[in-house]
Short mmCIF file of C-alpha atoms in Angstrom, two decimals:
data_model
loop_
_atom_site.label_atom_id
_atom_site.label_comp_id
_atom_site.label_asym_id
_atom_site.label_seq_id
_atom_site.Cartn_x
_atom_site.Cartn_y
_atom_site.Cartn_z
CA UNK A 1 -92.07 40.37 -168.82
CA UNK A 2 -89.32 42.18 -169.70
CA UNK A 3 -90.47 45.28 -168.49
CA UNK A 4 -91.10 43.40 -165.24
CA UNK A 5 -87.55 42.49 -164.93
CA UNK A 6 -86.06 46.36 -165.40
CA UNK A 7 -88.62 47.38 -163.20
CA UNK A 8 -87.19 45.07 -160.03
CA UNK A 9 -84.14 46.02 -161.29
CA UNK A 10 -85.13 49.98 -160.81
CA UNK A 11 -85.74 49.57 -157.15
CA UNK A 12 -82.69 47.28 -156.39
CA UNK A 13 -79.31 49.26 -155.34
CA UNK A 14 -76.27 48.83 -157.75
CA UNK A 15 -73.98 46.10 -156.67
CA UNK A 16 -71.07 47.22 -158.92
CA UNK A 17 -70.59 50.32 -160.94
CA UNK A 18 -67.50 51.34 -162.50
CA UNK A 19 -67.24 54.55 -164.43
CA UNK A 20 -68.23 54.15 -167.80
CA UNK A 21 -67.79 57.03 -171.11
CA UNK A 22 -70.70 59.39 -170.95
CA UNK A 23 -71.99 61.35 -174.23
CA UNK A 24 -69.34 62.71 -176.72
CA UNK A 25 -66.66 60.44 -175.02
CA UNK A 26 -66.78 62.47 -171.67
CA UNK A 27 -65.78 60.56 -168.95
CA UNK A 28 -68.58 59.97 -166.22
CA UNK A 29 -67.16 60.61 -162.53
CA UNK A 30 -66.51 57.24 -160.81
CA UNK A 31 -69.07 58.53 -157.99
CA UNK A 32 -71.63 59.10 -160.96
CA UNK A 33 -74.99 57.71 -161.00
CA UNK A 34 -76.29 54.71 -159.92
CA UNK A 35 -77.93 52.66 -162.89
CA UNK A 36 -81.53 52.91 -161.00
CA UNK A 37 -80.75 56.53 -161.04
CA UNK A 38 -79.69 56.28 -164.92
CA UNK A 39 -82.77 54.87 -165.47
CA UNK A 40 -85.32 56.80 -163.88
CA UNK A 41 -83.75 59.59 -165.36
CA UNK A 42 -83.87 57.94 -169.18
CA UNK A 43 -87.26 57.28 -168.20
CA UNK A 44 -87.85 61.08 -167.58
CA UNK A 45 -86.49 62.01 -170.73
CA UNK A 46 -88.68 59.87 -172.38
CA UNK A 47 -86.28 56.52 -172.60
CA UNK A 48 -87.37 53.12 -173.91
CA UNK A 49 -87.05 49.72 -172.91
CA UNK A 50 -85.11 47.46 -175.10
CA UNK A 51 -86.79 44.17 -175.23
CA UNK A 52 -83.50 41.97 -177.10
CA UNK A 53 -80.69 42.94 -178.66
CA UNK A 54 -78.35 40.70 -179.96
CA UNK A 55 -74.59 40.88 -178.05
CA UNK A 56 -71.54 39.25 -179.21
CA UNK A 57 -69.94 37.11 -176.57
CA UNK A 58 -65.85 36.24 -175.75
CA UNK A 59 -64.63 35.08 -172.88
CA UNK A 60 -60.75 34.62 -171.59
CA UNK A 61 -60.06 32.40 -168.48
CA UNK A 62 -57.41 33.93 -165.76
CA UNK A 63 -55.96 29.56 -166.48
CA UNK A 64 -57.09 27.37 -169.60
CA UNK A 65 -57.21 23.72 -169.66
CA UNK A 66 -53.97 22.13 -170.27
CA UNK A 67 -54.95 19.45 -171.89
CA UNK A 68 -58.21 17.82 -172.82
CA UNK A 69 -59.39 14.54 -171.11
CA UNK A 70 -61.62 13.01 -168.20
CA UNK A 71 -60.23 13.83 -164.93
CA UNK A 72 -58.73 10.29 -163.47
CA UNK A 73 -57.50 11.86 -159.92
CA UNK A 74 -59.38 14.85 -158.42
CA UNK A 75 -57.29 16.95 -155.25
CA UNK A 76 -57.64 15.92 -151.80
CA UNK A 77 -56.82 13.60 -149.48
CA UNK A 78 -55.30 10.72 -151.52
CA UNK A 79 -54.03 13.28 -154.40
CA UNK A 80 -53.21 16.58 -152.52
CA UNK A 81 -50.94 17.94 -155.23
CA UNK A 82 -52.84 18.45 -158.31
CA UNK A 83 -54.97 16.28 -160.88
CA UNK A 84 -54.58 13.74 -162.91
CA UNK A 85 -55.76 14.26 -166.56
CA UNK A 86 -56.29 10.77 -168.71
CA UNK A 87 -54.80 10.90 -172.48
CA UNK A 88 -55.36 8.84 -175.11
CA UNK A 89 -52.95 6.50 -175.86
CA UNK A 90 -53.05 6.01 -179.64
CA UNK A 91 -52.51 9.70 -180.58
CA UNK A 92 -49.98 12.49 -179.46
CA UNK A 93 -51.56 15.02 -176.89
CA UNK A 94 -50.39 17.93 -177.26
CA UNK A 95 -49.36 19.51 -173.61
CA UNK A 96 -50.05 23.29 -173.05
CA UNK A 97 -49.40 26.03 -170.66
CA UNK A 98 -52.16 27.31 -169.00
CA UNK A 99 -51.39 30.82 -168.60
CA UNK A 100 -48.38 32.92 -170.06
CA UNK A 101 -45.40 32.81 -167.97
CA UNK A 102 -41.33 32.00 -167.49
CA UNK A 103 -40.47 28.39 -167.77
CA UNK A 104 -38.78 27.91 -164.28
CA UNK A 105 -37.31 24.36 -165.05
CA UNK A 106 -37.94 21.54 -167.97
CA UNK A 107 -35.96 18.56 -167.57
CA UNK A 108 -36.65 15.93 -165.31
CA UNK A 109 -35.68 11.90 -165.54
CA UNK A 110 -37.67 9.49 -167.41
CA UNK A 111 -37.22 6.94 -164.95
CA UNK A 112 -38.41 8.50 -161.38
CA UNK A 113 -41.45 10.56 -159.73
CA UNK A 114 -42.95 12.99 -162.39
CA UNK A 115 -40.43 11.86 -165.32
CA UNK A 116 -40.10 14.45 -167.51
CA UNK A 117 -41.96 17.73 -166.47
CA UNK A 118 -42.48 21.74 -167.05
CA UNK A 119 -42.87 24.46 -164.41
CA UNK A 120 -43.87 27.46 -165.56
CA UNK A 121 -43.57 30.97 -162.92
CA UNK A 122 -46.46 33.23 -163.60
CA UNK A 123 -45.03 36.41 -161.78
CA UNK A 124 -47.59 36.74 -159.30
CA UNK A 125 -47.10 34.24 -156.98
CA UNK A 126 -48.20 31.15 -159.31
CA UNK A 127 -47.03 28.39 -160.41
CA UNK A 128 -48.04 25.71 -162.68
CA UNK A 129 -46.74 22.22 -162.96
CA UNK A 130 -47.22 19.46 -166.31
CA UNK A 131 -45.92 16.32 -165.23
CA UNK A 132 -45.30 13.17 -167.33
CA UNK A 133 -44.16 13.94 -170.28
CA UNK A 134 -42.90 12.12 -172.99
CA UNK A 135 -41.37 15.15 -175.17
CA UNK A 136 -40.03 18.81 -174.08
CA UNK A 137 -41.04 21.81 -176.25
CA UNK A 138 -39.73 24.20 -174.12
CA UNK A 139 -36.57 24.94 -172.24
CA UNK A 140 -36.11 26.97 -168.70
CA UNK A 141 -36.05 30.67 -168.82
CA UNK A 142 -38.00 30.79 -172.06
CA UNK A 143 -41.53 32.60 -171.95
CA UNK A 144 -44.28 31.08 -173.55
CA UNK A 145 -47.78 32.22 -173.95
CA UNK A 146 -51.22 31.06 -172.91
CA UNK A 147 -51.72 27.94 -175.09
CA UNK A 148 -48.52 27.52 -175.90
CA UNK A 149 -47.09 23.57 -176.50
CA UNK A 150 -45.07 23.06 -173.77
CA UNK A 151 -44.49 18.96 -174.83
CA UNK A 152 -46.16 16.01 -175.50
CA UNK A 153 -48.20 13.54 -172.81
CA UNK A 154 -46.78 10.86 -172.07
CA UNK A 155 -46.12 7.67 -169.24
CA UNK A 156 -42.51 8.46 -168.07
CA UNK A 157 -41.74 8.69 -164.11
CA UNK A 158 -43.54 7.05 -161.86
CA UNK A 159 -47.01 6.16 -163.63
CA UNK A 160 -49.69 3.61 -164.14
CA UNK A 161 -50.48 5.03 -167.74
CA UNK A 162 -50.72 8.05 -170.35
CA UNK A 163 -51.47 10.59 -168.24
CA UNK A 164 -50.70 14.61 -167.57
CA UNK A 165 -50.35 15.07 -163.92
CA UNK A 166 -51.43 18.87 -163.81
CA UNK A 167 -50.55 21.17 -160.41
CA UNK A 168 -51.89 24.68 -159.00
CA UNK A 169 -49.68 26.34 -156.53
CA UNK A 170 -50.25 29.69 -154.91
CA UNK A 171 -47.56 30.90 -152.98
CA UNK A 172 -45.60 27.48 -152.57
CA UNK A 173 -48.77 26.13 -151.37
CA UNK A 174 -50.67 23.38 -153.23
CA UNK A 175 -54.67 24.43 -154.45
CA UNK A 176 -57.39 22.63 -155.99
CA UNK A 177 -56.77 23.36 -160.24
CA UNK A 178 -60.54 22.90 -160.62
CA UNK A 179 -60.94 26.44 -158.95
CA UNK A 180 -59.45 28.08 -162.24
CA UNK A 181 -60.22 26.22 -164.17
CA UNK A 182 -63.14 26.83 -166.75
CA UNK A 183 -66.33 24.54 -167.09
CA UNK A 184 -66.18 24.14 -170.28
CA UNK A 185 -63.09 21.59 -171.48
CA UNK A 186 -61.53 22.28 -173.80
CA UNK A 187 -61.66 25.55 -173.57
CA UNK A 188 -60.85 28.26 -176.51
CA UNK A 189 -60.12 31.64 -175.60
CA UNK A 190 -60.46 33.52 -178.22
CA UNK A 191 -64.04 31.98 -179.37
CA UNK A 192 -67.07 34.21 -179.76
CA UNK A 193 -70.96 33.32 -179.76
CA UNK A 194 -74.27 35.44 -180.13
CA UNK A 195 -76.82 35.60 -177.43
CA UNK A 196 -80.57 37.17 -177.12
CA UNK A 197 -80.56 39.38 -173.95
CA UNK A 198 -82.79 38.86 -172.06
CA UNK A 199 -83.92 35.65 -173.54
CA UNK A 200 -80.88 33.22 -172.80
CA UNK A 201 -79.00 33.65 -169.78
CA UNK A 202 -74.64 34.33 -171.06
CA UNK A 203 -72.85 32.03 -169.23
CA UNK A 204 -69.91 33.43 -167.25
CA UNK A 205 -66.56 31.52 -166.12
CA UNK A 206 -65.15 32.10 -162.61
CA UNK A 207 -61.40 33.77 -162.85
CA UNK A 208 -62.18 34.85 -165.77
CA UNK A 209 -63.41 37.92 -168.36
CA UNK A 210 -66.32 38.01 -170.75
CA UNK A 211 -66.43 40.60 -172.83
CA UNK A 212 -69.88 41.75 -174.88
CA UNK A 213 -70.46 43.79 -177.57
CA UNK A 214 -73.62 44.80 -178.93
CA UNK A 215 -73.64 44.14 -182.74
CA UNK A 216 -77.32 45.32 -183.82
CA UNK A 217 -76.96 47.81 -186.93
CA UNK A 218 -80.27 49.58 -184.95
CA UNK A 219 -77.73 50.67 -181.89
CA UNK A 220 -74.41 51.61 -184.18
CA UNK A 221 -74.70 55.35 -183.14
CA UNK A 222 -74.92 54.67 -179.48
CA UNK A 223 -72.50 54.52 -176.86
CA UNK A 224 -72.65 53.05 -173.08
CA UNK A 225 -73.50 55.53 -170.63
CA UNK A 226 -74.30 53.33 -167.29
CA UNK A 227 -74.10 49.73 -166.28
CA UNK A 228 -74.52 47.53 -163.30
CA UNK A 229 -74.68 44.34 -162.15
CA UNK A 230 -76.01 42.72 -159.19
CA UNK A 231 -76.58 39.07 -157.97
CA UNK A 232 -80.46 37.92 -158.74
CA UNK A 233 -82.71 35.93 -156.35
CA UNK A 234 -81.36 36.71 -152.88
CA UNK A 235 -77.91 34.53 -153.49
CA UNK A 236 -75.87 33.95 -150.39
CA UNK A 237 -72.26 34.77 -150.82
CA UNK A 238 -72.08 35.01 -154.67
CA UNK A 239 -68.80 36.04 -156.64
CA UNK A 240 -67.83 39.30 -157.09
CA UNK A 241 -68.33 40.27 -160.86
CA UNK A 242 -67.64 43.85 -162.12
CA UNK A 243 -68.57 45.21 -165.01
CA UNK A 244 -66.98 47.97 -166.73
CA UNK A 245 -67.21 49.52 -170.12
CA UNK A 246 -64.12 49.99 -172.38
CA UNK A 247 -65.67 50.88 -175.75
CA UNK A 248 -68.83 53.08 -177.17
CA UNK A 249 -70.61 49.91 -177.49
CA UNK A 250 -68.82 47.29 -175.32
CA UNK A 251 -68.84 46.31 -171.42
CA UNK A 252 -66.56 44.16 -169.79
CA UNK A 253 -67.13 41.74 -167.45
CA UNK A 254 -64.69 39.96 -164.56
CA UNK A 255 -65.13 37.61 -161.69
CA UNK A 256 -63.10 36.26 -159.11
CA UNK A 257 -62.11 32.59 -158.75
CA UNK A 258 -64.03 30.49 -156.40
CA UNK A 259 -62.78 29.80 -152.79
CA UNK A 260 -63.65 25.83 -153.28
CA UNK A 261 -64.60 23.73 -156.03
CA UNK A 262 -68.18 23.10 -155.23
CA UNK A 263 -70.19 23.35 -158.64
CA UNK A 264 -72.30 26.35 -157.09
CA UNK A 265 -73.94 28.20 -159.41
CA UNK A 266 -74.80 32.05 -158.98
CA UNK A 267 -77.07 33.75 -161.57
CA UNK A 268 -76.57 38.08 -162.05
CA UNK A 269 -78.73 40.67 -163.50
CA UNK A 270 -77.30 43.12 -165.79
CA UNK A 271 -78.21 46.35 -166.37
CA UNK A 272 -77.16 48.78 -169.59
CA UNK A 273 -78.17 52.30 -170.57
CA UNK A 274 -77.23 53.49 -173.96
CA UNK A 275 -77.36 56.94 -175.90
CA UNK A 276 -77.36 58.56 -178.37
CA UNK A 277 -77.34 61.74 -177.31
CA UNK A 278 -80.85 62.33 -177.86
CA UNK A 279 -82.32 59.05 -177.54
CA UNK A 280 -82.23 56.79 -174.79
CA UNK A 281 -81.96 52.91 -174.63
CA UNK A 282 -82.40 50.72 -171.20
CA UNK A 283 -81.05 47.20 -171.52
CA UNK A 284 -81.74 44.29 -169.26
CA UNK A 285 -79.33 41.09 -169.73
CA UNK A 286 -79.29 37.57 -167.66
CA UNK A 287 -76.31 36.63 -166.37
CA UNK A 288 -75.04 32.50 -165.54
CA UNK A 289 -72.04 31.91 -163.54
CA UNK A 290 -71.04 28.24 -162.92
CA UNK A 291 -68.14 26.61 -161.15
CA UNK A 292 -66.46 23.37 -161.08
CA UNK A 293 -67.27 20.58 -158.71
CA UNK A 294 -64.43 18.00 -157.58
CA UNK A 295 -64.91 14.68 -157.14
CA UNK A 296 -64.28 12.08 -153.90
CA UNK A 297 -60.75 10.87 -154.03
CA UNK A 298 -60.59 7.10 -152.46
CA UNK A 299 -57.46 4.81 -151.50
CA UNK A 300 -58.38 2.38 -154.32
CA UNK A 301 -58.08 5.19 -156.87
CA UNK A 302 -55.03 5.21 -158.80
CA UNK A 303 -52.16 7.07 -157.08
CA UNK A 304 -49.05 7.45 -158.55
CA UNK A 305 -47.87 10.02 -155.93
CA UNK A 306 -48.93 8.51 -152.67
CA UNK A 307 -46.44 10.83 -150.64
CA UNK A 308 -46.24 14.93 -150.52
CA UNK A 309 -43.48 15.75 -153.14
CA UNK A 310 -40.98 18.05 -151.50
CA UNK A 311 -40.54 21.23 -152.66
CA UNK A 312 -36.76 22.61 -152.40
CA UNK A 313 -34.50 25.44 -153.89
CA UNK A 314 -31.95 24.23 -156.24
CA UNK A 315 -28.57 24.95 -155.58
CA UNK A 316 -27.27 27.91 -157.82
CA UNK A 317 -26.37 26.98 -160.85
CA UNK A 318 -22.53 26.69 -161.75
CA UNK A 319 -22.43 25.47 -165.02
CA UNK A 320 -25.11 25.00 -167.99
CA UNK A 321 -25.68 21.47 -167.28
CA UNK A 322 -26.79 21.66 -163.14
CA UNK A 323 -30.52 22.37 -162.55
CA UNK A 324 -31.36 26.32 -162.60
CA UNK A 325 -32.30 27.95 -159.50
CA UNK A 326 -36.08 27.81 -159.50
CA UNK A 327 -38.31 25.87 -156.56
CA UNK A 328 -38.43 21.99 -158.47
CA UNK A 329 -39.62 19.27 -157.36
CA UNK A 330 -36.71 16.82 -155.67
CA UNK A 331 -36.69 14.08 -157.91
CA UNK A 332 -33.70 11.97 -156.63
CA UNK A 333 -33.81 9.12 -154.03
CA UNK A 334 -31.29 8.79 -150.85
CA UNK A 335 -28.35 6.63 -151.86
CA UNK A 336 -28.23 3.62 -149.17
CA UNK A 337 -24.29 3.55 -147.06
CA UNK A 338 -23.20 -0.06 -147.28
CA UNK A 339 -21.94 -0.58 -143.38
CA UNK A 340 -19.58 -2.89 -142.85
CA UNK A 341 -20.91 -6.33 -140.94
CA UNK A 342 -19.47 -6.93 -137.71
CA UNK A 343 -17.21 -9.99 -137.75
CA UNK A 344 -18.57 -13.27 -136.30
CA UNK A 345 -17.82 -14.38 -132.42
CA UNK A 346 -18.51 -17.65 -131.10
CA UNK A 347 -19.38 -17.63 -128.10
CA UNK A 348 -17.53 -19.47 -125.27
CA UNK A 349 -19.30 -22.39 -124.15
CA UNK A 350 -20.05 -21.90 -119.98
CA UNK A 351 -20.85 -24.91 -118.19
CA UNK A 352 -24.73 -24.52 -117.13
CA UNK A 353 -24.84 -24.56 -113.20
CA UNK A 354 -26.99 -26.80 -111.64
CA UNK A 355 -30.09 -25.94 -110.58
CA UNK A 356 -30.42 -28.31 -107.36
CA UNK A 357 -29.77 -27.16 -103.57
CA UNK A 358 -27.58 -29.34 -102.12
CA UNK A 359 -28.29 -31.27 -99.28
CA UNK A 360 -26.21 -30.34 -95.82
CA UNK A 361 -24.71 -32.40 -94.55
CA UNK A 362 -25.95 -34.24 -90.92
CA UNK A 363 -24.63 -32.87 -87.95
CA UNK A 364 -21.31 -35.24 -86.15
CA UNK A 365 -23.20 -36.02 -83.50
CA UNK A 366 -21.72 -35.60 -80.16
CA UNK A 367 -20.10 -38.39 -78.01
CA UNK A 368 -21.88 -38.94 -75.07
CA UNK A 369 -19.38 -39.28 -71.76
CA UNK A 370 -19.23 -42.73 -69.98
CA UNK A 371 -20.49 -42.79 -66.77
CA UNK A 372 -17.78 -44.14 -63.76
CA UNK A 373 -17.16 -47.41 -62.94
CA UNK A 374 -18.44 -48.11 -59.57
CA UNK A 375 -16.08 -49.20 -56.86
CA UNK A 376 -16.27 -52.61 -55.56
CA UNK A 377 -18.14 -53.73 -52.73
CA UNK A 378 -15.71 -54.76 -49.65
#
C-alpha cells in the first residue's frame, strides 16, 4: 500500500519545495529538483522505499491558549470583540500571554467595563487583550514571553462571573481568536510525541510550526536531500503549508492561519528523500491539518459587553501616574452637567371667551307717513 501511495505521489507535481542541504552539507539550488524528480532519480540509482520510520513530533503555535476553559461567548454578532473563556471559581487561574510581546498598558479599574486588564503589542501589527482580572503580574512597557503569567482570572469590571474576556486585533481591527488559536486546549509548546509514518496521519495546527525529526538509529548517517508537500484528495482551497529542512535529519513544517473559523479540515501528503551518499531512502508521511470551528452567538447568551468598546490614543503621558500612550480601551463614563431648573411661572389666568354668536339685533323699523286729512265737504 505504501508503495501505492509514493507511486501517486511520483506523478503528482510538487506543491512546495524549499531548498533543502544536499550530500556533504552542499546546499541544493532553490530551483533544484522537484521531489518526483528526486525520486525517479533514487529509483534509478537503485533507491528503496521506506515503509515506517518513526519521527519525533513538536509543534509551536504563531498564539497559545491563554487560559484553559470552555468557551462561554464565541465572536460575532452579539460578542464582536473577542471571547469569553469560563474559569473555575474555587482555584486561581493563572492568566497568560499568548505570544511574546511589549505590555502596552496594565491597569484598569475594578469597578467598570473590563476591570482590571493587560494589552500586550506584538510588533507586527497585533495586539492581544486579557480582560477581567483579579491580580496584575505585569506592568506596561515590560516584555514578557509566550506563556508568561500576565495575572490572575478574576470577576472585576463589568461581569456576570469568573471569566477571562480574551481579544484578537489585527491592525486596530477586531478578529475571530479561534483563527489562531490551536485545537488542542491547553496547548504546550514545547511538547513532543512519536508517530509511525505512514501509518498515523501527524496532526498539524493552523498558524503554526511542526517540526519532525527522524529518530531511527537505522537512518543516523543520513541527511535530507528533497522534500515536498502537497494537499491529498483534490482539496479545494487548502492552507498553504511549506516544508523546509533545517537539519541533516529534520524538516520543518509551517502553515498559515485560517481566513474563518470553520472547523475545515485539509489532509497533505509528504514526501522525503534521504542519503547517505551511497544509499538512497524515499519516505512517504500523512499529513492532518484541523481548524477551529466557532459557535452561534444568540441575544440570550451572556453579554457583558453589549456595545463596541472604543478604541482611543491616550494622551501622552506627563507624569508616572497618567495612562501611557498605547491604543486602551476607554474605560471612563461621561460625567452628567447638572443644569439649572428654570424657575416656576404661574400663569395669568385669561378669562375664556365665549363661544356663542350673538344675536343682532332687529332692525328699528321704519315709521310709516300718515296719509292727509281730507278736506271737508261744503
Amino acid at each position: 500500500m505504501a508503495v501505492g501511495l509514493l507511486a501517486g505521489l511520483i506523478m503528482l507535481p510538487s506543491f512546495v519545495l524549499f531548498a533543502s542541504p544536499g550530500r556533504g552539507g552542499a546546499e541544493v539550488p532553490a530551483a533544484g529538483r522537484l521531489l518526483s524528480n528526486a525520486i525517479a532519480n533514487a529509483f534509478s540509482q537503485g533507491s528503496s522505499i521506506r515503509t515506517e520510520t518513526t519521527i519525533e513530533v513538536s509543534s509551536a503555535s504563531e498564539f497559545d491558549w491563554p487560559t484553559s476553559g470552555s468557551i462561554t461567548s464565541f465572536f460575532g454578532l452579539y460578542h464582536p470583540t473577542g471571547i469569553d473563556i469560563a474559569l473555575d471559581g474555587n482555584a486561581d487561574s493563572p492568566i497568560r500571554a499568548a505570544r511574546a510581546g511589549a505590555v502596552s498598558f496594565a491597569g484598569g479599574d475594578p469597578c467598570c467595563e473590563y476591570g482590571r486588564y493587560v494589552i500586550i503589542d506584538h510588533g507586527d501589527g497585533f495586539t492581544t487583550l486579557y480582560g477581567h482580572l483579579s491580580k496584575l503580574s505585569v506592568q506596561t512597557g515590560q516584555q514578557v514571553a509566550q506563556g508568561e503569567v500576565l495575572g490572575l482570572g478574576g470577576s472585576t469590571g463589568k461581569s456576570k462571573g469568573k471569566h477571562l474576556h480574551f481579544e484578537v486585533l489585527k491592525d486596530r481591527a477586531y478578529v475571530d481568536p479561534l483563527r489562531y488559536l490551536p485545537t488542542v486546549q491547553p496547548q504546550d509548546r514545547f511538547a513532543t510525541w512519536p508517530n509511525a509514518c505512514p501509518t498515523t496521519p501527524m496532526p498539524v495546527e493552523a498558524g503554526a510550526t511542526t517540526t519532525l525529526r527522524f529518530i531511527d538509529d537505522s537512518l543516523t548517517k543520513y541527511e535530507v536531500d528533497a522534500v515536498a508537500i502537497e494537499p491529498a484528495g483534490g482539496a479545494k482551497d487548502p492552507l498553504a503549508v511549506e516544508a523546509a529542512s533545517t537539519g541533516a535529519l529534520t524538516v520543518v513544517l509551517t502553515s498559515e492561519a485560517p481566513s474563518s473559523a470553520l472547523g475545515r479540515g485539509f489532509d497533505y501528503n509528504l514526501s522525503v528523500h534521504l542519503t547517505d551518499g551511497t544509499n538512497q531512502l524515499a519516505i512517504a508521511c500523512r499529513l492532518s491539518l484541523k481548524t477551529n470551528r466557532t459557535g452561534r452567538n444568540t441575544p440570550d447568551v451572556a453579554d457583558d459587553h453589549p456595545a463596541d468598546p472604543v478604541l482611543i490614543p491616550a494622551a501622552p503621558a506627563k507624569s508616572p501616574t497618567v495612562t501611557p500612550t498605547a491604543w486602551v480601551k476607554s474605560t471612563s463614563t461621561p460625567t452628567k452637567t447638572p443644569t439649572a431648573k428654570p424657575p416656576t411661572v404661574t400663569p395669568t389666568k385669561t378669562p375664556k371667551p365665549s363661544t356663542s354668536t350673538p344675536e343682532p339685533a332687529p332692525p328699528t323699523p321704519t315709521p310709516t307717513p300718515k296719509p292727509p286729512t281730507p278736506a271737508a265737504t261744503p
